[in-house]
Tab-separated table of C-alpha atoms in Angstrom:
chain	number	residue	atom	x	y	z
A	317	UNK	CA	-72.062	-10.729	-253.748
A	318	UNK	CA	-75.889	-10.937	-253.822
A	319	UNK	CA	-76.144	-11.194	-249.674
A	320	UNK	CA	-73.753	-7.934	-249.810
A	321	UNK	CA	-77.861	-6.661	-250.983
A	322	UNK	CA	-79.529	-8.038	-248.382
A	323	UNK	CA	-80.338	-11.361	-249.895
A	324	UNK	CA	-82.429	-11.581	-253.127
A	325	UNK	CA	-84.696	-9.081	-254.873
A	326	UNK	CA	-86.826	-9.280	-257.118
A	327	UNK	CA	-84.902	-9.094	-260.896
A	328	UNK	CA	-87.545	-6.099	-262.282
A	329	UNK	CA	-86.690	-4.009	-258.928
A	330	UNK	CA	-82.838	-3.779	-259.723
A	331	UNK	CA	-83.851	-3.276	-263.827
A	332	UNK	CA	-85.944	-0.182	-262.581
A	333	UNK	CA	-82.817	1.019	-260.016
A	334	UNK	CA	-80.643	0.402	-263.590
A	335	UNK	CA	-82.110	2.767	-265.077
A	336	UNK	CA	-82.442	4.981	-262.543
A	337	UNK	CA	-78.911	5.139	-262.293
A	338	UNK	CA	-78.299	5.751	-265.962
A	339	UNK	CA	-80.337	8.938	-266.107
A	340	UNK	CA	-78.240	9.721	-263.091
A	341	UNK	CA	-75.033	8.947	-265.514
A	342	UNK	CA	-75.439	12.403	-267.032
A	343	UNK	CA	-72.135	13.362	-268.534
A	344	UNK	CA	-72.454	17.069	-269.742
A	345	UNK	CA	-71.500	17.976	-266.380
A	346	UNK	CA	-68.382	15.911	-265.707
A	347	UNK	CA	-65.926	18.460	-265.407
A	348	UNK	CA	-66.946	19.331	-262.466
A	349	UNK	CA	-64.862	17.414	-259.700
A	350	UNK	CA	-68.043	16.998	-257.382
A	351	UNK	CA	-69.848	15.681	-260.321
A	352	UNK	CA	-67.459	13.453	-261.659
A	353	UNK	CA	-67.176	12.241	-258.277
A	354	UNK	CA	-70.768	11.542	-257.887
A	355	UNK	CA	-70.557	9.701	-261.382
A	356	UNK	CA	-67.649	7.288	-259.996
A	357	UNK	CA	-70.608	6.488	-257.407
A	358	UNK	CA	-73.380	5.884	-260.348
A	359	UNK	CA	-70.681	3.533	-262.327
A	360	UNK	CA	-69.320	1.278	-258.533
A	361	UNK	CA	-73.718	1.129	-258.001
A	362	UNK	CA	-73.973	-0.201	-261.483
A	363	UNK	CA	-70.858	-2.489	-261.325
A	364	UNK	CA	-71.883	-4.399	-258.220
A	365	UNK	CA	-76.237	-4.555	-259.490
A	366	UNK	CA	-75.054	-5.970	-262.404
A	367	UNK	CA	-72.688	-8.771	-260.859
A	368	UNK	CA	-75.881	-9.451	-258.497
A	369	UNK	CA	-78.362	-9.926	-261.148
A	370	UNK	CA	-75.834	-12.211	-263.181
A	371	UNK	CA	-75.960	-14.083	-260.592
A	372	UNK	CA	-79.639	-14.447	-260.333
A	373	UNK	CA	-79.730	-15.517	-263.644
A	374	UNK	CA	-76.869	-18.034	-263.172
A	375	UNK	CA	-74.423	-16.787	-265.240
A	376	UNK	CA	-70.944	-17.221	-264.668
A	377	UNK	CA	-69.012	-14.122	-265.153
A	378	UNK	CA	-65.949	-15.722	-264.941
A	379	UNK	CA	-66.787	-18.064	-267.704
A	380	UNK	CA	-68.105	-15.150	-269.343
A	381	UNK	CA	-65.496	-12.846	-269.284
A	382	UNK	CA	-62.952	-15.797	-270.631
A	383	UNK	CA	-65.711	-16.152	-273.494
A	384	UNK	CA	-64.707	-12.684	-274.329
A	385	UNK	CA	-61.250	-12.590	-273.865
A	386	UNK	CA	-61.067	-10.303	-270.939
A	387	UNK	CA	-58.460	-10.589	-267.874
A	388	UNK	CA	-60.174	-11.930	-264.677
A	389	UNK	CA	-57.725	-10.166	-262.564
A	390	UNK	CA	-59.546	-6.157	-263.143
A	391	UNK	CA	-56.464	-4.288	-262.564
A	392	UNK	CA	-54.895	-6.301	-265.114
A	393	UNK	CA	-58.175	-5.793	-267.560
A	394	UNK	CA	-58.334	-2.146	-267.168
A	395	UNK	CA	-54.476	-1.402	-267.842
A	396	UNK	CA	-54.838	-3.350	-271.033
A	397	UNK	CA	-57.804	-1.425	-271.957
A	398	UNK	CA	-56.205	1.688	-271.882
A	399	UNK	CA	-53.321	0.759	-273.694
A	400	UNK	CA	-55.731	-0.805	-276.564
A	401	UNK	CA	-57.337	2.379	-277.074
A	402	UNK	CA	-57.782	5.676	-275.574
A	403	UNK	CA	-61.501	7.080	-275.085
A	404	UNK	CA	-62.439	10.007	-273.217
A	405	UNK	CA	-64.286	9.707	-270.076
A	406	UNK	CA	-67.367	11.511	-271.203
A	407	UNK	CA	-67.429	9.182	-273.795
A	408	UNK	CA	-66.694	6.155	-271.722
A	409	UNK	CA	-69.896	7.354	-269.231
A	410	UNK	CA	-72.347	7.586	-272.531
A	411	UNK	CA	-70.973	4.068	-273.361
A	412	UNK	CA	-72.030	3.093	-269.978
A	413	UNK	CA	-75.251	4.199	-269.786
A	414	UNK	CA	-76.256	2.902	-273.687
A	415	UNK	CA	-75.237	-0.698	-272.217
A	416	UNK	CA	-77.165	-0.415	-268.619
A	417	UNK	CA	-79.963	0.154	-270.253
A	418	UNK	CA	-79.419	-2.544	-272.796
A	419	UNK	CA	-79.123	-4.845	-269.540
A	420	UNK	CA	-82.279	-3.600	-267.854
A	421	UNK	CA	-83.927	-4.514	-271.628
A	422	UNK	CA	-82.623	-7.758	-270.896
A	423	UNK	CA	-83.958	-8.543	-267.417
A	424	UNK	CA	-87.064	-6.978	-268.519
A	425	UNK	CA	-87.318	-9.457	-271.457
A	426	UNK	CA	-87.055	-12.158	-268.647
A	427	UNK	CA	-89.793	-10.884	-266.084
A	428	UNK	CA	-92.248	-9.283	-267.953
A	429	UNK	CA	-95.413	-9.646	-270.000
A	430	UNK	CA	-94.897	-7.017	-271.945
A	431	UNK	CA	-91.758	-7.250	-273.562
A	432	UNK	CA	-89.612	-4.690	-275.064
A	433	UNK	CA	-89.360	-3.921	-279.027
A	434	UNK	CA	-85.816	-5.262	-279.589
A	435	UNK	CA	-86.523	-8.319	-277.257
A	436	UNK	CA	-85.728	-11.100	-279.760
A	437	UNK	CA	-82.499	-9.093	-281.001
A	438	UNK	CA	-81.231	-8.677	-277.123
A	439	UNK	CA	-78.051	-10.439	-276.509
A	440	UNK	CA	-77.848	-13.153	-273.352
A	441	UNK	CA	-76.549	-11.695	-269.813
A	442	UNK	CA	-73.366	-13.741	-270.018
A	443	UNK	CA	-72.496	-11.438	-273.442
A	444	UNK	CA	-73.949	-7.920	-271.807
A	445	UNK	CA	-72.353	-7.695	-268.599
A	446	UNK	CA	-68.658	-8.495	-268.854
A	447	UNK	CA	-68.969	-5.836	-271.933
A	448	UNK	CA	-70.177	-3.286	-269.609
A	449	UNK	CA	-67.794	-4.303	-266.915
A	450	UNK	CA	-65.074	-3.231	-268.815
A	451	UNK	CA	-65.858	0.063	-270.096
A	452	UNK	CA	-66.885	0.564	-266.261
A	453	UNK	CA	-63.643	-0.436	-265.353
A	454	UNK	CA	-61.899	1.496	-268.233
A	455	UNK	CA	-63.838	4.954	-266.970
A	456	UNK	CA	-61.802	3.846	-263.471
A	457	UNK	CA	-59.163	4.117	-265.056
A	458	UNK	CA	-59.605	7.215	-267.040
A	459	UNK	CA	-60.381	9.150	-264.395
A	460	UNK	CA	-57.527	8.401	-262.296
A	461	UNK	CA	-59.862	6.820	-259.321
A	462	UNK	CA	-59.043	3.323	-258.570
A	463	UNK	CA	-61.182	0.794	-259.014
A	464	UNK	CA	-60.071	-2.090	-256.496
A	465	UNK	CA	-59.838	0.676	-253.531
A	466	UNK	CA	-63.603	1.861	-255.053
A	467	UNK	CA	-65.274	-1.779	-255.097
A	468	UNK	CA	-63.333	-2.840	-251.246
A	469	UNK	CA	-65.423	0.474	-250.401
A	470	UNK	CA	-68.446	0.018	-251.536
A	471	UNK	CA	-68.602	-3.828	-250.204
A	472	UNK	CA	-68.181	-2.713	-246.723
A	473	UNK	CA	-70.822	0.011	-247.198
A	474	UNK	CA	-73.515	-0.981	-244.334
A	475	UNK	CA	-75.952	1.258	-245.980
A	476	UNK	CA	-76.399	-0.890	-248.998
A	477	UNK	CA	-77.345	-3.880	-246.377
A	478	UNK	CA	-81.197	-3.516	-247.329
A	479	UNK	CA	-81.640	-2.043	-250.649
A	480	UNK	CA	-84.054	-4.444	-252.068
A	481	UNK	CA	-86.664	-6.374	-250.455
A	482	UNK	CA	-86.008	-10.299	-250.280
A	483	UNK	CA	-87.505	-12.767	-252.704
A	484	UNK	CA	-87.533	-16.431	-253.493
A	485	UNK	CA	-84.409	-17.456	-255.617
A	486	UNK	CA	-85.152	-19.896	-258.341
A	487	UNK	CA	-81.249	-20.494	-258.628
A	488	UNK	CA	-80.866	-21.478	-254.494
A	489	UNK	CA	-83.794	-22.878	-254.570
A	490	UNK	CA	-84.157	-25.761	-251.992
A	491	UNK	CA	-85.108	-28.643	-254.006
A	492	UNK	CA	-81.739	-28.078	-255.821
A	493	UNK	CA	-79.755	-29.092	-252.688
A	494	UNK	CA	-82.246	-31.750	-252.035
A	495	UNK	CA	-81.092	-33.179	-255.544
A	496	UNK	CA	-77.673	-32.530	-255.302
A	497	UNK	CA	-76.650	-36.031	-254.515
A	498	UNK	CA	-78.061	-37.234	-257.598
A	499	UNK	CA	-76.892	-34.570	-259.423
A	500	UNK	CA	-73.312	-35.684	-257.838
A	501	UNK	CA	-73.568	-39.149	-258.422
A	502	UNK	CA	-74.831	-39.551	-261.834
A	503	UNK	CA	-73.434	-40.996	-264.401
A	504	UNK	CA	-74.325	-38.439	-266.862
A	505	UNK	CA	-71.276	-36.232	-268.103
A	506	UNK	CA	-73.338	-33.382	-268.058
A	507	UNK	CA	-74.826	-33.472	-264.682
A	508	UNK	CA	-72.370	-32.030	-262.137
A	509	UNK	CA	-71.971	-28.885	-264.349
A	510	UNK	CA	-75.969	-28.465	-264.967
A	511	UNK	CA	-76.985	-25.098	-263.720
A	512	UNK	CA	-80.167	-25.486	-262.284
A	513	UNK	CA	-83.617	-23.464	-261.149
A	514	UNK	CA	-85.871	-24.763	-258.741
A	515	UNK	CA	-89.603	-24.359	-257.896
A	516	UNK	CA	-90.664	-23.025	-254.288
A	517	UNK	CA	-90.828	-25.573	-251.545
A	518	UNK	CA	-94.128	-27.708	-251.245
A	519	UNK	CA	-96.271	-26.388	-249.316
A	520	UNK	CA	-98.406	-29.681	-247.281
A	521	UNK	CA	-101.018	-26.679	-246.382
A	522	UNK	CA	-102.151	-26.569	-250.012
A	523	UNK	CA	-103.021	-28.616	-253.178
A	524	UNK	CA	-100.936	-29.453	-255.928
A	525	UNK	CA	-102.945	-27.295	-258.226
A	526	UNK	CA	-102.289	-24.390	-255.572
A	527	UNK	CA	-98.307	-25.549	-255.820
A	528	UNK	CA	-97.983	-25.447	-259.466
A	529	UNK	CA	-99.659	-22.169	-259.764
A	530	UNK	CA	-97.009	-20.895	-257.517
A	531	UNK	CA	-94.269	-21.861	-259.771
A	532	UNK	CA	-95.385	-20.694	-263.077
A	533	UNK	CA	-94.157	-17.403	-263.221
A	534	UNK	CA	-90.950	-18.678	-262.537
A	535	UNK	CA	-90.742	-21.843	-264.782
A	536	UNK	CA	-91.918	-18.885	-267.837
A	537	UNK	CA	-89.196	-16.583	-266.673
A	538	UNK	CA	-87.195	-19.764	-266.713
A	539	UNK	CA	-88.025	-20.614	-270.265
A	540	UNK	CA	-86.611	-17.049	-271.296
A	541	UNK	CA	-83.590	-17.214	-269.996
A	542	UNK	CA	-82.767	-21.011	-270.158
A	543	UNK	CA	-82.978	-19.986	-274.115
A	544	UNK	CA	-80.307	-16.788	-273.342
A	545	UNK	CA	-78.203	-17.875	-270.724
A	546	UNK	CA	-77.849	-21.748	-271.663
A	547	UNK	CA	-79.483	-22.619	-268.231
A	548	UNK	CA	-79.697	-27.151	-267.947
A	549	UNK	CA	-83.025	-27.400	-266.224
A	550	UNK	CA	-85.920	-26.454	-264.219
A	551	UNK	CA	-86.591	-29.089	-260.677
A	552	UNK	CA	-89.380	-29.722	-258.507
A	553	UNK	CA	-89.321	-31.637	-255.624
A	554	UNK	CA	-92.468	-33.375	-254.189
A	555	UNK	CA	-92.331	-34.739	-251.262
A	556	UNK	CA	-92.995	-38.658	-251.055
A	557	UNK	CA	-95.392	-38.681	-248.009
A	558	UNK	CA	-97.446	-37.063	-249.715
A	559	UNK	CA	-97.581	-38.288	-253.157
A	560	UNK	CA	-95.885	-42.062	-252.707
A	561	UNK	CA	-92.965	-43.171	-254.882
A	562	UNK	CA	-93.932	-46.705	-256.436
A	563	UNK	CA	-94.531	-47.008	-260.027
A	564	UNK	CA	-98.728	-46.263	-259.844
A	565	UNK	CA	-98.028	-43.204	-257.452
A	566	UNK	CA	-95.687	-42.134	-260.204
A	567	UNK	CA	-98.157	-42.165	-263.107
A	568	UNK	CA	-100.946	-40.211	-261.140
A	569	UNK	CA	-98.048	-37.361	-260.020
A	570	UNK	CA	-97.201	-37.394	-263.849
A	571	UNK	CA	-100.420	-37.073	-265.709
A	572	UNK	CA	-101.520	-34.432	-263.340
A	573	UNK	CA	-98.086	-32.557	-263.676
A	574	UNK	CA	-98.059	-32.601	-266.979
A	575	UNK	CA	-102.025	-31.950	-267.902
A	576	UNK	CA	-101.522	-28.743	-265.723
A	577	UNK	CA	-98.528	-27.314	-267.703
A	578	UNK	CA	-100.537	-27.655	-270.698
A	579	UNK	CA	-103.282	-26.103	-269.410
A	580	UNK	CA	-101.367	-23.070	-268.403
A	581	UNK	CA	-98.730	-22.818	-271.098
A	582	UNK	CA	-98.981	-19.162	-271.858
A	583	UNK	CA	-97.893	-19.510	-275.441
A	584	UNK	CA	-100.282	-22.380	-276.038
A	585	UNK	CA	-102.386	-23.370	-273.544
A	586	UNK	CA	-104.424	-27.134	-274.089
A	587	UNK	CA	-106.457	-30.180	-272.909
A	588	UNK	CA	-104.250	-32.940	-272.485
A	589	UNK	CA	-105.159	-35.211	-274.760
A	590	UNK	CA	-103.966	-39.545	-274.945
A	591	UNK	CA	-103.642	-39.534	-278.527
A	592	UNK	CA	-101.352	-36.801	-278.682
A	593	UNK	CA	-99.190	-37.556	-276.114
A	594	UNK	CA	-99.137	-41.284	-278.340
A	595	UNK	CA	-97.940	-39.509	-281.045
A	596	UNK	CA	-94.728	-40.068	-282.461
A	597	UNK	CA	-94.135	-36.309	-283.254
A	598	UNK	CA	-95.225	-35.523	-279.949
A	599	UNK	CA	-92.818	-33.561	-277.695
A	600	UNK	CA	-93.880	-31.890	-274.050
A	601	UNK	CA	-93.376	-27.734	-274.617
A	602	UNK	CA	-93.908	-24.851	-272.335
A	603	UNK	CA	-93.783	-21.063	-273.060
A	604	UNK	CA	-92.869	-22.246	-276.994
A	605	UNK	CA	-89.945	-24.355	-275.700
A	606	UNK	CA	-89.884	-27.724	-275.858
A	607	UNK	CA	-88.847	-29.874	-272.610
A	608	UNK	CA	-87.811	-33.352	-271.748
A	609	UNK	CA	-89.047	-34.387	-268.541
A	610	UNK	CA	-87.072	-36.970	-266.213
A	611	UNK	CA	-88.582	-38.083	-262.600
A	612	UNK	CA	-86.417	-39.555	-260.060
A	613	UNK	CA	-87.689	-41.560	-257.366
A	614	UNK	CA	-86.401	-43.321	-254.188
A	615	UNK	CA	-88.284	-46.410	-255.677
A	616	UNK	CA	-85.911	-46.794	-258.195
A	617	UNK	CA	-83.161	-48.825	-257.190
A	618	UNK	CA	-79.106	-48.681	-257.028
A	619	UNK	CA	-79.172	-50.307	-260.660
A	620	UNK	CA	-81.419	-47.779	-262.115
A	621	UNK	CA	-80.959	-44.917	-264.023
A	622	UNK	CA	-83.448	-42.628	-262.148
A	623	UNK	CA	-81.887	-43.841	-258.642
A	624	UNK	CA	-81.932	-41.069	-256.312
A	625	UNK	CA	-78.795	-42.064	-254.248
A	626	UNK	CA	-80.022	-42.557	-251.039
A	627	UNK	CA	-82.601	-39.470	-250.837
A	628	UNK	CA	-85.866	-41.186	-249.302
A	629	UNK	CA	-88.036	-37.853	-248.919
A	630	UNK	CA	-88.520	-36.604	-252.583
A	631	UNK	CA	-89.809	-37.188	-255.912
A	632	UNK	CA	-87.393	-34.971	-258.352
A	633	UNK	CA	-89.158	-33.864	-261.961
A	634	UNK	CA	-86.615	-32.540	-263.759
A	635	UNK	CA	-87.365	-30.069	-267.177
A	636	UNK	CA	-84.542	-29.974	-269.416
A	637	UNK	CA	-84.682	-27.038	-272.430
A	638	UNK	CA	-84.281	-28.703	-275.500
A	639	UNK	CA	-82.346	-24.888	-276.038
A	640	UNK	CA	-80.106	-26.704	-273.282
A	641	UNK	CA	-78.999	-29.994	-275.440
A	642	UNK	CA	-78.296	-27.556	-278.617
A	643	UNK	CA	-76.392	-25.557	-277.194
A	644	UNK	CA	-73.982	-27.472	-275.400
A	645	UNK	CA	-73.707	-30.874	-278.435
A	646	UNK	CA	-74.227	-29.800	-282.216
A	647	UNK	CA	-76.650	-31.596	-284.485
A	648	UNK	CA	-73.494	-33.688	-285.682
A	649	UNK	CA	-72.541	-34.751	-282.000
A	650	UNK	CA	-75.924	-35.628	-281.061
A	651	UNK	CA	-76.131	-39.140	-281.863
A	652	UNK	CA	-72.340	-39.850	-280.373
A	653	UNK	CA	-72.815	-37.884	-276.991
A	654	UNK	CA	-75.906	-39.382	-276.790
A	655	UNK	CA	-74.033	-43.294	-276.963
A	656	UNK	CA	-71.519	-41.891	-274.932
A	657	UNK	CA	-74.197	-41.294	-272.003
A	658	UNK	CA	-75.660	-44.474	-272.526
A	659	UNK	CA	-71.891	-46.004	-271.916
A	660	UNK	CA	-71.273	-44.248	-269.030
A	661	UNK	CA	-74.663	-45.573	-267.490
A	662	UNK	CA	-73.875	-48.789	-268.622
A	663	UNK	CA	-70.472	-48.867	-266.854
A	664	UNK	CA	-72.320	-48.453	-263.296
A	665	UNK	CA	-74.385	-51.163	-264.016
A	666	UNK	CA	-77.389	-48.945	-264.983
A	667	UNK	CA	-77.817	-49.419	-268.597
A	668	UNK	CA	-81.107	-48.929	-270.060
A	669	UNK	CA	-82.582	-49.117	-273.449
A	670	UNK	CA	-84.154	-45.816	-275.521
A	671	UNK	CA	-87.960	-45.503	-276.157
A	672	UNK	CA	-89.284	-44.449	-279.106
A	673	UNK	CA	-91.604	-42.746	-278.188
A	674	UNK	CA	-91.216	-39.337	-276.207
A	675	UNK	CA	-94.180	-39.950	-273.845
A	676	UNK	CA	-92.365	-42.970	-272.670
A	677	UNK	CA	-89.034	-41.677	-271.333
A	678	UNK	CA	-90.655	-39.534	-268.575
A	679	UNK	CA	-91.807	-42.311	-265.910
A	680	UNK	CA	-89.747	-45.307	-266.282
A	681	UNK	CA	-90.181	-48.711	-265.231
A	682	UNK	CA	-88.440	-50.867	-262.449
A	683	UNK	CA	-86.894	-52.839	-265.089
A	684	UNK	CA	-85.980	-52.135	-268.375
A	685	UNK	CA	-87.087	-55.727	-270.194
A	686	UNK	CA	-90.880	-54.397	-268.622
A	687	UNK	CA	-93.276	-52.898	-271.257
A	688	UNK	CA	-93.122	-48.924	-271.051
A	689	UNK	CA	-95.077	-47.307	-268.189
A	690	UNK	CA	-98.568	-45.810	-269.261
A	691	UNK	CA	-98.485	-42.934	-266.949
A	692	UNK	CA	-101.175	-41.291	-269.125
A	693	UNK	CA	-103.965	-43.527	-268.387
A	694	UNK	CA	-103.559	-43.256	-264.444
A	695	UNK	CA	-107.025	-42.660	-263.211
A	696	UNK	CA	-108.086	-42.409	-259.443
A	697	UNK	CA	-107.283	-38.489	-258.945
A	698	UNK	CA	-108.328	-37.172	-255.953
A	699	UNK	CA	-108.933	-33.445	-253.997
A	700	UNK	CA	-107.750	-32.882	-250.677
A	701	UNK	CA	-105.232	-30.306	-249.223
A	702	UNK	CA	-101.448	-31.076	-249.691
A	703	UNK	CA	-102.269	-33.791	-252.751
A	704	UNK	CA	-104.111	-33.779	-255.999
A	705	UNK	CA	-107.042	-31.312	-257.495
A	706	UNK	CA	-108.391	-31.855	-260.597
A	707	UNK	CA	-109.073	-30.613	-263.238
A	708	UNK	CA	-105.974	-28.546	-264.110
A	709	UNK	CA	-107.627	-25.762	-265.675
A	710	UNK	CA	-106.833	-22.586	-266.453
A	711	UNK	CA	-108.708	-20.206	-264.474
């Protein structure tokens, strides 16, 4: 559905054509037949946005909609809505417009500094836009028009082939199918079902420094709606002629990785310090979240847990929303799903034991009977285009 727009946009483009259309949605005309007509128009534009920006933001709307008991099948959903309750159309269209722009609050919420009033009392995408599916639907179905002939229509309409300009995709990002196969392979039960963002490509032309920059606006728009939408993890892929993959390699990627993020958390930006990160209340956060960080490598091998099943050319560091691990096991489950993972690695032969200590479970090392890796103290950091540049400061 998104290519029916041309590819992707950017998400604040199709908030601002949202509302756009909802002070076209003006109802105290609708008698008129032209109007109404025109109004049918407004409510098929809204219907197929709104499907596009769910999925930008990853959300499922077939999940979704069984979350809220609705009928996938639409001509099934909007018979049953009538015969639930009967609601006149002008009433139907103000319903509409009161929950577009409740949806364009949300996406604002997600891309913008300045956020609106009711942002912390906004409900999540996944809750937002099935609801407003079906009163769309349900005005269908009011006024007579139907809505399967109106949607075929409008998704062989060549004129909507350019709407929005295109935009990098955090949710087709590349790096996610360069990490499929280990997301395929692993033995964790919650891996093939993650739903993933990705940073932009690498770019060899430029410095790590200039990389990271590039993918901050998207790892804090990330950290918004991983906390919404019950999004699994934010990836990076670095490539390994570049950085190296053994176990020293490894700690210098880290330290600088992670000293950056710190340095430009917009909710709390900080030195990176050794003692902290020794700590044994010490968790890595970004954007007020916190986030535990796991980096695959092709030095790892078949017996390890951070194995990258046969990809050669990348470094994968995963961040995975501690919002993400709450939502999907309760505080009573935690400590049996987390044994259960640990038997599951142990029945491929890639067992592993748990480190106390936060800092520790980030860079792992070859084998698990070897003292914990001290990626903190890696030294040597060097400036040169497509590698390292130090410090990571915040201007």
């Amino acid at each position: 559905m998104v290519q029916f727009y041309g590819g992707y946009w950017r998400p604040t483009s199709a908030a601002f054509y949202l509302y756009e259309h909802v002070v076209d949605l003006d109802e105290s005309t609708i008698t008129d037949d032209t109007k109404r007509t025109e109004i049918m128009e407004h409510l098929m534009e809204v219907f197929v946005t709104t499907v596009c920006i769910a999925e930008q933001y990853s959300v499922s709307l077939s999940r979704a909609y069984r979350d809220l008991k609705y009928r996938i099948e639409l001509g099934e959903l909007a018979s049953a809505l009538r015969n639930e309750r009967e609601i006149g159309f002008d009433e139907l269209v103000r319903e509409t417009k009161r929950q577009t722009s409740e949806i364009a609050r949300i996406v604002t919420f997600y891309e913008l500094d300045r956020l609106p009033i009711d942002a912390i009392d906004l409900p999540s995408l996944r809750e937002a836009i099935p609801r407003l599916h079906a009163v769309i639907v349900e005005s269908f179905a009011a006024s007579g028009v139907s809505f399967r002939d109106a949607l075929g229509a409008k998704l062989q309409s060549a004129a909507d082939s350019h709407r929005f300009e295109r935009h990098f995709d955090p949710g087709t990002a590349p790096c996610i199918d360069q990490f499929k196969r280990v997301q395929e392979n692993s033995a964790c039960p919650f891996a093939l079902a993650a739903r993933l963002w990705g940073a932009p490509p690498y770019e060899s032309t430029q410095s790590v420094r200039e990389n990271l920059i590039s993918s901050l606006p998207i790892l804090t728009s990330f950290t918004r709606v991983a906390q919404k939408e019950v999004l699994d993890g934010f990836l990076y892929a670095f490539p390994v002629n570049t950085f190296g993959s053994d176990i020293p390699n490894l700690c210098k990627l880290m330290k600088t990785f992670v000293a950056f993020l710190m340095a430009n958390d917009p909710a709390n930006p900080r030195v990176f310090s050794r003692d902290d990160v020794l700590s044994p209340e010490w968790h890595f956060s970004y954007g007020g979240e916190d986030y535990f960080i796991n980096v695959h490598s092709p030095h790892y091998s078949h017996d390890h847990t951070r194995y990258t099943h046969g990809v050669r050319d990348w470094i994968f560091v995963m961040l995975q929303p501690n919002s993400s691990f709450h939502s999907r096991i309760t505080r009573e489950r935690f400590e049996e799903a987390r044994q259960n993972v640990r038997v599951a690695f142990d029945n491929i032969y890639q067992g592993y034991d748990h480190q106390p200590l936060e800092a520790h479970r980030f860079v792992l090392p070859d084998s698990y009977s070897d003292p914990p890796v001290a990626w903190y103290d890696a030294v040597g950091f060097e400036e040169h285009i497509g590698g390292y540049f130090m410090p990571p400061d915040v201007e």
